[in-house]
Coordinates of C-alpha atoms in Angstrom, one line a residue:
X1 CA -43.2 206.0 224.4
X2 CA -44.5 207.5 221.4
X3 CA -48.1 207.7 222.7
X4 CA -49.9 209.0 226.0
X5 CA -51.1 205.9 226.8
X6 CA -47.6 203.9 226.3
X7 CA -46.3 206.3 228.7
X8 CA -49.3 205.6 231.2
X9 CA -48.4 201.8 230.8
X10 CA -44.8 202.2 231.8
X11 CA -45.7 204.8 234.8
X12 CA -48.5 202.3 236.3
X13 CA -46.0 199.1 235.7
X14 CA -43.2 201.4 237.4
X15 CA -44.8 202.9 240.3
X16 CA -47.0 199.7 240.8
X17 CA -50.1 202.0 240.2
X18 CA -53.6 201.2 238.8
X19 CA -54.2 202.1 235.3
X20 CA -57.3 203.5 233.8
X21 CA -57.6 202.7 230.1
X22 CA -60.1 204.6 227.6
X23 CA -62.5 202.4 227.4
X24 CA -64.8 201.8 224.5
X25 CA -68.4 201.1 224.5
X26 CA -69.9 198.0 222.5
X27 CA -71.2 198.9 219.5
X28 CA -74.8 197.7 218.6
X29 CA -76.8 197.9 215.4
X30 CA -74.2 199.7 213.3
X31 CA -74.8 198.9 209.3
X32 CA -72.3 197.3 207.3
X33 CA -70.3 199.9 204.9
X34 CA -70.6 199.5 201.0
X35 CA -66.6 200.9 201.1
X36 CA -64.6 198.6 199.4
X37 CA -60.8 198.1 200.2
X38 CA -58.1 195.8 198.4
X39 CA -54.5 195.3 199.3
X40 CA -52.3 194.7 196.6
X41 CA -48.8 194.8 198.3
X42 CA -46.9 192.8 200.9
X43 CA -45.9 196.4 202.8
X44 CA -49.5 196.6 204.3
X45 CA -50.7 193.7 206.5
X46 CA -53.6 195.5 208.0
X47 CA -55.9 198.1 206.6
X48 CA -59.3 199.7 207.9
X49 CA -62.0 202.1 207.2
X50 CA -64.5 203.5 209.1
X51 CA -67.3 205.6 207.4
X52 CA -68.9 208.6 209.3
X53 CA -71.6 210.9 207.3
X54 CA -73.4 213.9 208.3
X55 CA -70.8 215.2 210.5
X56 CA -71.4 219.0 211.7
X57 CA -68.0 220.6 212.2
X58 CA -67.7 222.8 215.2
X59 CA -64.8 224.6 216.6
X60 CA -62.2 222.6 218.6
X61 CA -62.3 222.7 221.9
X62 CA -59.8 224.8 224.0
X63 CA -58.3 221.8 225.9
X64 CA -57.9 219.7 222.9
X65 CA -56.2 222.7 220.9
X66 CA -54.3 223.5 224.4
X67 CA -52.8 219.7 224.3
X68 CA -52.1 219.8 220.7
X69 CA -50.0 223.4 221.1
X70 CA -48.3 221.6 224.0
X71 CA -47.5 218.7 222.4
X72 CA -46.0 220.4 219.0
X73 CA -48.9 220.3 216.9
X74 CA -50.3 223.3 215.3
X75 CA -54.4 223.2 215.6
X76 CA -55.8 223.1 212.0
X77 CA -59.5 222.1 212.2
X78 CA -61.7 219.9 213.9
X79 CA -61.4 216.9 212.3
X80 CA -57.9 217.0 211.8
X81 CA -57.0 217.9 215.4
X82 CA -59.3 215.1 216.3
X83 CA -57.2 212.7 214.3
X84 CA -54.0 214.3 215.6
X85 CA -55.1 214.2 219.2
X86 CA -56.0 210.4 219.0
X87 CA -52.4 209.7 217.7
X88 CA -50.8 211.6 220.3
X89 CA -53.3 209.7 222.6
X90 CA -52.6 206.3 221.4
X91 CA -49.7 206.4 218.9
X92 CA -52.0 205.2 215.8
X93 CA -51.5 207.3 213.0
X94 CA -55.0 208.3 211.1
X95 CA -55.8 209.4 208.1
X96 CA -59.1 210.9 207.0
X97 CA -60.6 211.3 203.6
X98 CA -63.4 213.4 202.4
X99 CA -65.9 210.7 201.2
X100 CA -67.5 213.2 198.7
X101 CA -64.2 214.1 196.9
X102 CA -63.2 210.3 196.2
X103 CA -63.8 209.2 192.7
X104 CA -64.9 205.7 194.1
X105 CA -66.2 204.5 197.4
X106 CA -63.1 202.1 197.5
X107 CA -59.2 202.3 198.0
X108 CA -56.7 200.6 196.6
X109 CA -53.3 199.8 198.5
X110 CA -50.2 199.2 196.2
X111 CA -46.8 199.8 195.5
X112 CA -46.3 203.0 193.6
X113 CA -45.0 203.2 189.8
X114 CA -43.5 206.1 188.0
X115 CA -46.1 208.9 188.5
X116 CA -46.5 212.4 190.3
X117 CA -48.7 213.2 193.5
X118 CA -49.9 216.3 194.7
X119 CA -49.4 216.4 198.6
X120 CA -51.5 218.5 200.8
X121 CA -48.6 220.8 200.7
X122 CA -49.1 221.6 197.3
X123 CA -45.9 220.2 195.8
X124 CA -45.9 217.7 193.3
X125 CA -43.8 214.6 193.9
X126 CA -42.4 211.7 191.7
X127 CA -43.4 208.4 193.2
X128 CA -41.1 205.1 193.0
X129 CA -41.7 201.4 193.1
X130 CA -40.6 201.4 196.9
X131 CA -43.4 203.3 197.9
X132 CA -47.2 202.6 199.3
X133 CA -49.4 204.1 197.2
X134 CA -53.6 204.3 198.4
X135 CA -55.5 205.2 195.5
X136 CA -59.4 205.6 194.4
X137 CA -60.0 204.5 191.1
X138 CA -56.8 205.6 189.3
X139 CA -55.7 208.8 191.5
X140 CA -53.4 208.7 194.2
X141 CA -55.1 209.8 197.4
X142 CA -52.4 209.1 200.1
X143 CA -48.8 208.4 200.0
X144 CA -49.4 206.0 203.0
X145 CA -47.9 206.8 206.0
X146 CA -46.5 210.0 204.9
X147 CA -49.0 212.8 203.7
X148 CA -52.5 212.9 202.0
X149 CA -53.5 214.3 198.7
X150 CA -54.8 217.6 198.2
X151 CA -57.4 216.5 195.6
X152 CA -59.5 214.2 198.8
X153 CA -58.6 216.6 202.0
X154 CA -60.8 217.4 204.4
X155 CA -61.7 220.8 204.7
X156 CA -64.6 223.1 206.8
X157 CA -67.3 222.0 204.3
X158 CA -66.5 218.3 205.0
X159 CA -69.4 216.3 206.1
X160 CA -68.6 212.6 205.2
X161 CA -65.4 211.1 206.1
X162 CA -63.7 208.0 205.6
X163 CA -61.2 207.4 208.7
X164 CA -58.0 205.0 208.0
X165 CA -56.1 203.2 210.5
X166 CA -53.2 200.8 208.8
X167 CA -49.9 198.9 209.8
X168 CA -47.6 199.3 206.8
X169 CA -43.9 198.3 206.8
X170 CA -41.6 200.4 209.2
X171 CA -38.7 200.3 206.6
X172 CA -40.7 201.6 203.7
X173 CA -42.1 204.0 205.3
X174 CA -39.0 205.5 206.4
X175 CA -36.9 205.1 203.0
X176 CA -40.3 207.2 201.3
X177 CA -40.1 210.0 204.1
X178 CA -36.3 210.3 204.2
X179 CA -36.0 210.1 200.1
X180 CA -38.7 212.6 199.4
X181 CA -37.7 214.5 202.6
X182 CA -41.2 214.5 204.0
X183 CA -41.1 214.2 207.6
X184 CA -44.1 214.0 209.5
X185 CA -45.7 212.8 213.2
X186 CA -47.1 209.6 211.2
X187 CA -44.4 208.7 209.4
X188 CA -42.0 208.9 212.6
X189 CA -44.4 206.3 214.3
X190 CA -44.8 204.5 211.8
X191 CA -41.3 204.1 211.5
X192 CA -40.5 203.6 214.9
X193 CA -43.2 200.7 215.4
X194 CA -46.4 200.9 217.2
X195 CA -49.2 198.5 218.6
X196 CA -50.1 196.5 215.5
X197 CA -53.5 195.1 217.2
X198 CA -55.3 198.2 218.2
X199 CA -56.6 199.6 214.9
X200 CA -60.4 199.0 215.7
X201 CA -60.3 200.2 219.1
X202 CA -58.6 203.3 218.0
X203 CA -61.2 203.4 215.1
X204 CA -64.2 203.5 217.9
X205 CA -62.6 205.8 220.0
X206 CA -62.4 208.2 216.9
X207 CA -66.0 208.1 216.4
X208 CA -66.7 208.2 219.9
X209 CA -64.8 211.2 220.5
X210 CA -66.6 213.0 217.3
X211 CA -69.8 211.9 218.6
X212 CA -69.4 213.5 221.8
X213 CA -68.2 217.0 220.4
X214 CA -71.0 217.7 217.7
X215 CA -73.8 215.2 215.9
X216 CA -73.5 212.7 213.4
X217 CA -76.1 211.2 211.2
X218 CA -74.4 207.9 210.6
X219 CA -71.4 205.9 211.4
X220 CA -70.8 202.4 209.7
X221 CA -69.1 199.5 210.7
X222 CA -65.5 199.5 210.3
X223 CA -64.2 197.7 207.0
X224 CA -61.1 195.6 207.7
X225 CA -58.3 193.6 205.7
X226 CA -56.1 191.8 208.5
X227 CA -53.1 189.8 207.4
X228 CA -51.3 190.2 211.0
X229 CA -51.3 187.1 213.1
X230 CA -51.0 186.9 216.9
X231 CA -47.8 184.9 218.0
X232 CA -47.4 184.7 221.6
X233 CA -49.7 187.7 222.8
X234 CA -48.0 190.2 220.0
X235 CA -48.8 190.9 216.9
X236 CA -46.4 189.9 213.7
X237 CA -45.9 190.5 210.1
X238 CA -47.6 187.7 208.1

């Protein structure tokens, strides 16, 4: 019930009404992405990145702004608003990196150490081994599931992005969010649990939505590491 689609499934079942899910188009001819990812922690069982290049940023449509406001989220900018809208719709938190601000075209997911992290709110936080940290090179780019780094934040000049959809250990996200007093809509959803099987569909939805509202020069195939295994129709931690 932390997503509009989840509520729709419940109402459909309770009232025996047909469900009309957001169907994604079959993708043809996308190039493989040169982007690299590596997981070095058992606190992240799935991690996916989709690269989009040459985005022409426009104003967020008024209908999307209205939906975000009614859902308690302040509209910020075109790309940030799309990420929040898709999260509200599907329950899958997304994180977007400005591709040109990353030191390398790669991300490493590991447990944190005794280091500093400068977040989007301009505050500096002390990380610990219980935190999940995503780095490019040696620099922390995202405190997983909680807040992004200032250094790679998307802005009005961003044209190339890497969109992340991942599955992190709920207990780890909850502990980090509480310890640092950093509540967020993403942290709430990671801590409560979500549909762990929908990451590729959500990335496709996001790129389709951006393309429907503006122009993009190039969309690459998603790069994924997935250690989740199906079990009787559900997804469980490996």
